[in-house]
Tab-separated table of C-alpha atoms in Angstrom:
chain	number	residue	atom	x	y	z
J	6	MET	CA	7.850	-0.781	-20.526
J	7	ASN	CA	10.516	2.120	-20.831
J	8	LEU	CA	12.446	1.213	-17.647
J	9	LEU	CA	14.630	4.130	-16.077
J	10	THR	CA	17.609	3.897	-14.014
J	11	LEU	CA	17.531	5.737	-10.757
J	12	GLU	CA	19.916	8.192	-11.754
J	13	GLN	CA	17.938	8.309	-15.391
J	14	THR	CA	14.851	8.970	-12.788
J	15	ALA	CA	16.776	11.663	-10.857
J	16	ASP	CA	17.671	13.625	-14.435
J	17	TRP	CA	14.197	13.274	-15.442
J	18	LEU	CA	12.487	14.627	-12.077
J	19	ARG	CA	15.057	17.715	-12.933
J	20	SER	CA	14.325	18.664	-15.864
J	21	HIS	CA	10.180	18.506	-15.202
J	22	ASP	CA	8.192	20.913	-12.759
J	23	ARG	CA	4.348	21.555	-11.993
J	24	TYR	CA	4.147	17.979	-10.647
J	25	LEU	CA	1.315	16.059	-9.343
J	26	ILE	CA	1.516	12.667	-7.609
J	27	LEU	CA	-0.870	9.881	-7.933
J	28	THR	CA	-1.521	7.461	-5.276
J	29	HIS	CA	-3.733	4.225	-5.013
J	30	LYS	CA	-7.339	4.047	-3.940
J	31	ARG	CA	-7.479	3.093	-0.227
J	32	PRO	CA	-4.056	4.391	0.383
J	33	ASP	CA	-1.829	2.781	2.980
J	34	GLY	CA	1.139	4.371	4.687
J	35	ASP	CA	3.531	3.765	1.995
J	36	ALA	CA	1.660	5.497	-0.237
J	37	HIS	CA	0.941	8.536	1.693
J	38	GLY	CA	4.646	8.432	2.660
J	39	SER	CA	6.120	7.782	-0.587
J	40	ALA	CA	3.781	10.788	-1.916
J	41	GLY	CA	4.653	12.906	0.871
J	42	GLY	CA	8.286	12.249	0.588
J	43	LEU	CA	8.469	12.879	-3.040
J	44	ALA	CA	6.490	16.529	-2.771
J	45	LEU	CA	9.271	17.112	-0.636
J	46	LEU	CA	12.352	15.894	-2.742
J	47	LEU	CA	10.789	17.771	-5.746
J	48	ARG	CA	10.805	20.905	-3.634
J	49	ALA	CA	14.008	20.670	-2.302
J	50	LEU	CA	15.264	20.554	-6.131
J	51	GLY	CA	12.899	24.165	-6.385
J	52	LYS	CA	9.792	22.360	-8.032
J	53	THR	CA	6.314	22.857	-7.500
J	54	ALA	CA	4.802	19.606	-6.395
J	55	TYR	CA	1.811	18.671	-4.682
J	56	VAL	CA	-0.099	15.328	-4.094
J	57	LEU	CA	-3.778	14.828	-5.305
J	58	PRO	CA	-6.143	14.551	-2.503
J	59	ASN	CA	-7.057	11.322	-1.993
J	60	PRO	CA	-10.741	10.647	-0.434
J	61	GLU	CA	-9.906	7.403	1.072
J	62	THR	CA	-7.016	8.933	3.256
J	63	THR	CA	-7.521	7.551	6.632
J	64	ASP	CA	-7.417	9.841	9.711
J	65	LYS	CA	-4.271	7.965	10.713
J	66	PHE	CA	-2.294	9.805	7.980
J	67	LEU	CA	-4.090	12.649	7.549
J	68	PRO	CA	-2.154	14.849	9.307
J	69	TYR	CA	1.097	13.624	7.809
J	70	ILE	CA	0.350	14.047	4.180
J	71	SER	CA	-2.955	16.913	3.855
J	72	PRO	CA	0.065	19.509	4.129
J	73	TYR	CA	1.200	18.319	0.307
J	74	TRP	CA	-2.348	18.077	-1.344
J	75	ALA	CA	-2.964	20.111	-4.509
J	76	GLU	CA	-5.867	22.999	-3.561
J	77	GLU	CA	-8.747	23.062	-6.133
J	78	GLY	CA	-8.051	24.536	-9.413
J	79	TYR	CA	-4.142	23.450	-9.258
J	80	GLU	CA	-3.084	22.979	-13.074
J	81	PRO	CA	-0.247	20.334	-13.337
J	82	GLU	CA	2.370	19.689	-16.146
J	83	THR	CA	3.448	16.538	-14.966
J	84	ILE	CA	1.636	13.507	-13.356
J	85	VAL	CA	3.752	10.841	-11.255
J	86	THR	CA	2.182	8.131	-9.521
J	87	VAL	CA	3.949	6.395	-6.486
J	88	ASP	CA	3.657	2.923	-5.312
J	89	LEU	CA	0.342	2.239	-7.931
J	90	ALA	CA	0.815	-0.708	-10.322
J	91	SER	CA	-1.825	-0.320	-12.665
J	92	GLU	CA	-4.251	2.722	-13.471
J	93	GLY	CA	-7.229	-0.105	-12.300
J	94	LEU	CA	-6.112	1.555	-8.926
J	95	TYR	CA	-6.705	4.936	-9.700
J	96	PRO	CA	-8.894	6.312	-6.406
J	97	ALA	CA	-12.394	8.030	-8.251
J	98	ASN	CA	-10.761	11.774	-8.166
J	99	ALA	CA	-7.891	10.482	-10.295
J	100	ALA	CA	-9.747	9.351	-13.300
J	101	PRO	CA	-9.115	12.640	-15.551
J	102	TYR	CA	-5.459	11.353	-15.544
J	103	LEU	CA	-6.065	7.730	-16.738
J	104	GLY	CA	-3.731	7.116	-19.535
J	105	LYS	CA	-1.900	10.477	-18.812
J	106	ALA	CA	1.143	9.224	-16.153
J	107	GLN	CA	4.366	10.044	-17.201
J	108	LEU	CA	6.522	8.586	-14.643
J	109	SER	CA	5.839	5.713	-12.248
J	110	ILE	CA	8.001	5.192	-9.242
J	111	ASP	CA	7.074	1.379	-7.947
J	112	HIS	CA	8.297	-1.539	-6.129
J	113	HIS	CA	5.566	-3.881	-7.093
J	114	PRO	CA	6.625	-6.553	-9.836
J	115	SER	CA	3.193	-6.741	-11.082
J	116	ASN	CA	3.743	-2.827	-12.567
J	117	GLY	CA	2.543	-3.222	-16.445
J	118	GLY	CA	4.166	-0.461	-17.372
J	119	TYR	CA	1.168	1.820	-17.931
J	120	ALA	CA	3.237	5.174	-17.471
J	121	ALA	CA	5.641	6.667	-20.253
J	122	ALA	CA	8.541	5.738	-17.996
J	123	THR	CA	8.904	4.004	-15.274
J	124	CYS	CA	11.331	3.561	-12.088
J	125	LEU	CA	10.450	0.419	-10.416
J	126	ASP	CA	12.993	-2.061	-7.779
J	127	GLY	CA	11.140	-4.932	-6.986
J	128	SER	CA	13.917	-5.852	-4.804
J	129	ARG	CA	13.041	-3.074	-2.395
J	130	ALA	CA	10.487	-3.954	0.619
J	131	SER	CA	8.546	-0.448	0.259
J	132	CYS	CA	8.078	2.955	-2.413
J	133	GLY	CA	9.588	4.597	0.123
J	134	GLU	CA	13.043	2.740	-0.083
J	135	VAL	CA	12.928	3.655	-3.549
J	136	ILE	CA	12.275	7.217	-2.976
J	137	TYR	CA	15.022	6.858	-0.138
J	138	ASP	CA	16.947	5.535	-3.124
J	139	LEU	CA	16.558	8.851	-5.337
J	140	LEU	CA	16.785	11.422	-2.529
J	141	THR	CA	20.323	9.352	-2.137
J	142	VAL	CA	21.417	9.437	-5.999
J	143	LEU	CA	19.769	13.389	-6.121
J	144	GLN	CA	21.955	14.015	-2.772
J	145	LEU	CA	19.454	15.853	-1.028
J	146	PRO	CA	19.528	16.531	2.523
J	147	LEU	CA	17.125	14.195	4.838
J	148	THR	CA	15.302	16.711	6.762
J	149	PHE	CA	12.624	15.839	9.542
J	150	GLU	CA	9.569	15.962	8.103
J	151	LEU	CA	11.080	13.630	4.859
J	152	ALA	CA	12.065	11.497	7.758
J	153	GLN	CA	9.193	10.952	8.883
J	154	LEU	CA	6.943	10.243	5.726
J	155	LEU	CA	9.849	7.813	4.474
J	156	TYR	CA	9.725	6.329	7.952
J	157	ILE	CA	6.240	5.835	7.821
J	158	ALA	CA	6.623	4.547	4.323
J	159	VAL	CA	9.187	1.649	5.045
J	160	SER	CA	7.461	0.525	8.448
J	161	THR	CA	4.113	0.222	7.071
J	162	ASP	CA	4.820	-1.637	4.574
J	163	THR	CA	7.036	-4.291	6.187
J	164	GLY	CA	4.365	-4.505	9.031
J	165	CYS	CA	7.078	-2.703	11.738
J	166	PHE	CA	9.796	-4.704	9.967
J	167	ALA	CA	8.013	-8.205	10.701
J	168	PHE	CA	7.157	-9.448	7.238
J	169	ALA	CA	9.393	-11.452	4.930
J	170	ASN	CA	9.724	-8.746	2.476
J	171	THR	CA	11.997	-6.945	5.003
J	172	THR	CA	15.767	-6.455	3.792
J	173	ALA	CA	19.050	-5.720	5.395
J	174	ASN	CA	18.398	-2.796	3.316
J	175	THR	CA	15.244	-2.442	4.514
J	176	PHE	CA	16.959	-1.813	8.223
J	177	ARG	CA	19.806	0.221	6.749
J	178	VAL	CA	17.128	2.598	5.188
J	179	ALA	CA	15.266	2.696	8.897
J	180	GLY	CA	18.431	3.367	10.748
J	181	GLU	CA	19.575	6.648	8.499
J	182	LEU	CA	15.814	7.773	8.889
J	183	ALA	CA	15.882	6.995	12.679
J	184	ALA	CA	19.271	9.272	12.985
J	185	ALA	CA	17.662	12.314	11.696
J	186	GLY	CA	15.971	12.535	15.022
J	187	LEU	CA	12.381	10.782	14.847
J	188	PRO	CA	10.393	9.773	17.925
J	189	ILE	CA	10.405	5.929	16.705
J	190	GLY	CA	8.572	5.147	19.828
J	191	ASP	CA	5.701	7.216	19.425
J	192	LEU	CA	5.616	6.575	15.525
J	193	ASN	CA	5.219	3.167	16.522
J	194	HIS	CA	2.917	3.266	18.807
J	195	MET	CA	0.537	5.356	16.581
J	196	LEU	CA	0.924	2.790	13.656
J	197	PHE	CA	0.997	-0.467	14.802
J	198	ARG	CA	0.113	-0.733	18.464
J	199	THR	CA	-3.260	1.537	18.898
J	200	LYS	CA	-6.604	0.449	17.976
J	201	SER	CA	-10.216	1.835	18.667
J	202	ARG	CA	-12.566	-0.303	21.107
J	203	ARG	CA	-14.497	-0.847	17.525
J	204	ARG	CA	-11.857	-2.358	16.031
J	205	PHE	CA	-11.356	-4.932	18.983
J	206	GLU	CA	-15.036	-5.564	18.708
J	207	LEU	CA	-15.053	-6.290	15.001
J	208	GLU	CA	-11.807	-8.645	15.559
J	209	GLY	CA	-13.739	-10.894	17.655
J	210	GLU	CA	-16.266	-11.157	15.429
J	211	ILE	CA	-14.237	-11.756	12.646
J	212	MET	CA	-12.441	-14.639	14.461
J	213	SER	CA	-15.160	-16.616	15.746
J	214	GLY	CA	-16.701	-17.241	12.128
J	215	VAL	CA	-12.522	-18.157	10.884
J	216	GLU	CA	-12.489	-20.535	8.004
J	217	PHE	CA	-9.841	-23.353	7.780
J	218	TYR	CA	-9.279	-25.225	4.415
J	219	PHE	CA	-6.373	-27.811	3.291
J	220	GLY	CA	-6.199	-28.743	6.729
J	221	GLY	CA	-5.878	-25.739	8.359
J	222	ARG	CA	-2.858	-24.383	5.852
J	223	CYS	CA	-5.561	-21.894	4.449
J	224	ALA	CA	-7.779	-19.230	6.618
J	225	VAL	CA	-10.037	-17.249	5.392
J	226	ILE	CA	-11.446	-14.371	7.188
J	227	THR	CA	-14.653	-12.364	5.952
J	228	VAL	CA	-15.622	-9.009	6.981
J	229	THR	CA	-18.858	-8.091	5.829
J	230	LYS	CA	-21.115	-4.548	5.628
J	231	ALA	CA	-23.518	-5.967	8.538
J	232	MET	CA	-20.117	-6.194	10.970
J	233	MET	CA	-19.000	-2.825	9.988
J	234	ASP	CA	-22.630	-1.172	10.450
J	235	ARG	CA	-22.878	-3.195	14.129
J	236	THR	CA	-19.777	-2.087	15.657
J	237	GLY	CA	-19.754	1.254	14.202
J	238	CYS	CA	-16.490	0.509	12.060
J	239	THR	CA	-15.546	2.905	9.758
J	240	GLU	CA	-12.206	2.352	7.240
J	241	ASN	CA	-10.406	4.416	9.639
J	242	ASP	CA	-10.396	1.019	11.814
J	243	MET	CA	-9.466	-1.015	9.258
J	244	ASP	CA	-5.434	-0.981	8.998
J	245	ASP	CA	-3.787	-4.312	9.036
J	246	ILE	CA	-6.953	-5.993	8.933
J	247	ALA	CA	-5.547	-8.663	6.412
J	248	ALA	CA	-2.423	-9.738	8.533
J	249	LEU	CA	-5.382	-11.718	11.035
J	250	PRO	CA	-5.879	-15.082	9.037
J	251	GLY	CA	-2.199	-14.996	8.423
J	252	SER	CA	-1.315	-15.226	12.301
J	253	ILE	CA	-2.513	-18.303	12.817
J	254	GLU	CA	-0.137	-21.073	13.407
J	255	GLY	CA	0.249	-23.346	10.762
J	256	VAL	CA	-1.229	-21.088	7.788
J	257	LEU	CA	0.681	-20.704	4.591
J	258	CYS	CA	-2.110	-18.328	2.988
J	259	GLY	CA	-4.408	-15.837	4.794
J	260	ILE	CA	-7.532	-14.728	3.037
J	261	THR	CA	-9.094	-11.255	4.170
J	262	LEU	CA	-12.732	-11.062	1.988
J	263	ARG	CA	-14.270	-7.590	2.357
J	264	GLU	CA	-18.021	-6.540	1.605
J	265	LEU	CA	-17.701	-2.724	1.037
J	266	SER	CA	-20.869	-0.634	-0.511
J	267	ALA	CA	-22.576	-3.739	-1.823
J	268	VAL	CA	-23.361	-7.060	-2.515
J	269	ASP	CA	-20.614	-7.336	-5.601
J	270	ASP	CA	-18.596	-4.221	-4.527
J	271	CYS	CA	-15.456	-6.374	-2.883
J	272	LYS	CA	-12.326	-6.800	-2.240
J	273	VAL	CA	-9.695	-9.180	-1.364
J	274	SER	CA	-6.335	-9.330	0.513
J	275	VAL	CA	-3.928	-12.028	0.407
J	276	ARG	CA	-0.962	-12.601	2.768
J	277	THR	CA	1.302	-15.992	2.426
J	278	THR	CA	4.651	-17.349	3.222
J	279	ALA	CA	6.724	-18.281	0.457
J	280	ALA	CA	5.004	-21.447	-0.059
J	281	VAL	CA	2.269	-19.591	-2.000
J	282	ASN	CA	2.498	-16.905	-4.264
J	283	ALA	CA	0.220	-13.801	-3.459
J	284	ASN	CA	0.756	-12.533	-6.850
J	285	ALA	CA	-0.137	-15.219	-8.889
J	286	LEU	CA	-3.116	-16.129	-6.864
J	287	CYS	CA	-4.976	-12.878	-7.035
J	288	SER	CA	-4.294	-12.712	-10.520
J	289	VAL	CA	-6.755	-15.269	-10.909
J	290	ILE	CA	-9.443	-12.692	-9.955
J	291	GLY	CA	-7.546	-9.579	-11.967
J	292	GLY	CA	-5.640	-8.574	-9.117
J	293	GLY	CA	-1.731	-8.692	-7.984
J	294	GLY	CA	0.842	-7.149	-5.922
J	295	HIS	CA	3.552	-8.546	-4.256
J	296	ALA	CA	4.769	-12.624	-4.147
J	297	MET	CA	3.473	-12.886	-0.162
J	298	ALA	CA	1.378	-9.589	-0.025
J	299	SER	CA	-1.380	-8.738	-2.803
J	300	GLY	CA	-5.176	-7.526	-3.334
J	301	ALA	CA	-7.777	-7.831	-5.931
J	302	SER	CA	-10.968	-5.543	-6.501
J	303	PRO	CA	-13.120	-6.841	-8.607
J	304	LYS	CA	-16.701	-5.903	-10.393
J	305	GLY	CA	-19.344	-7.913	-10.181
J	306	MET	CA	-18.047	-10.397	-7.667
J	307	THR	CA	-19.524	-11.543	-4.339
J	308	VAL	CA	-17.908	-12.671	-0.932
J	309	GLU	CA	-18.189	-16.079	-1.941
J	310	GLU	CA	-17.544	-16.018	-5.543
J	311	MET	CA	-14.047	-14.484	-4.861
J	312	LYS	CA	-13.626	-17.123	-1.939
J	313	GLN	CA	-14.435	-19.941	-4.478
J	314	ALA	CA	-12.072	-18.802	-7.195
J	315	LEU	CA	-9.358	-18.234	-4.959
J	316	LEU	CA	-9.768	-21.914	-3.176
J	317	LYS	CA	-9.649	-23.385	-6.596
J	318	ALA	CA	-6.770	-21.700	-7.785
J	319	LEU	CA	-4.799	-22.262	-4.350
J	320	ALA	CA	-5.677	-25.766	-4.535
J	321	ASP	CA	-3.166	-26.032	-7.246
J	322	MET	CA	-0.663	-23.605	-5.790
J	323	LEU	CA	-0.047	-25.667	-2.314
J	324	PRO	CA	2.709	-27.980	-1.916
J	325	PRO	CA	1.162	-31.425	-2.774
J	326	GLU	CA	1.236	-32.034	0.811
J	327	ASP	CA	-0.728	-29.531	2.124
J	328	ARG	CA	-3.566	-29.953	-0.246
J	329	GLU	CA	-5.538	-32.348	1.468
């Protein structure tokens, strides 16, 4: 892996132009906030920079990221990815750029070095923090628009600063962003305290079928396509669904299984405490991420097959006293 320091990355960004920024499939707030933030940072350097439209963007984030989307026909010279640990996470419309990423800016320790150069800081709770670090090194002004995008990135990847990945640096950065005049209350309400009625109905179905293993140390929830159809839920209603099982008292590992378009088109999200390495657990089915928040979208596996593979691996990862 060709690792660049922040200073080297800043020089790299100054020396290129006509940027296209890629985000991962099923993008979250960190992906959108980091991508839009990087586009603004590059434009402040006098560069041409756009974000590749992500077809899986939900309505919640659309107003914030769509102003930076590239128009059809835009021909980039420089391909940069943000918050994207592997090429396997490219959305479908990013396929033409496989093997062409020149720079990856990321905070996932599982980043495999697929880009020609990588700016990686696994100590940062979000990729948004890395973008803020670059802003500081580049000595560019923090505008309201940039602060808003980076706040979306930082706050969503830490669960509104409630997740264990939150650090003193996270609070420091959030404070600087808030000082730019952000309506923090309104943003937090939109991001964390608003759910559709459909989502409430879906949560009722989910929690009525929660499964417990290892004496309650592991909770598994399953979201089937039939449940989505019954409640009328779409991807717009699914933000932070993976946090549900981990909110149950005594749970060390929360597993969220989702059936997507077909029986063998599924994904899993894992949230854990420090007692279980979520990245290592998801790696058994080809996934990865962070130590306490990871996921996988293995091809050709059913929900049941994923569950059994994860439970088998988890049995060896739990502390001995929690394996019963």
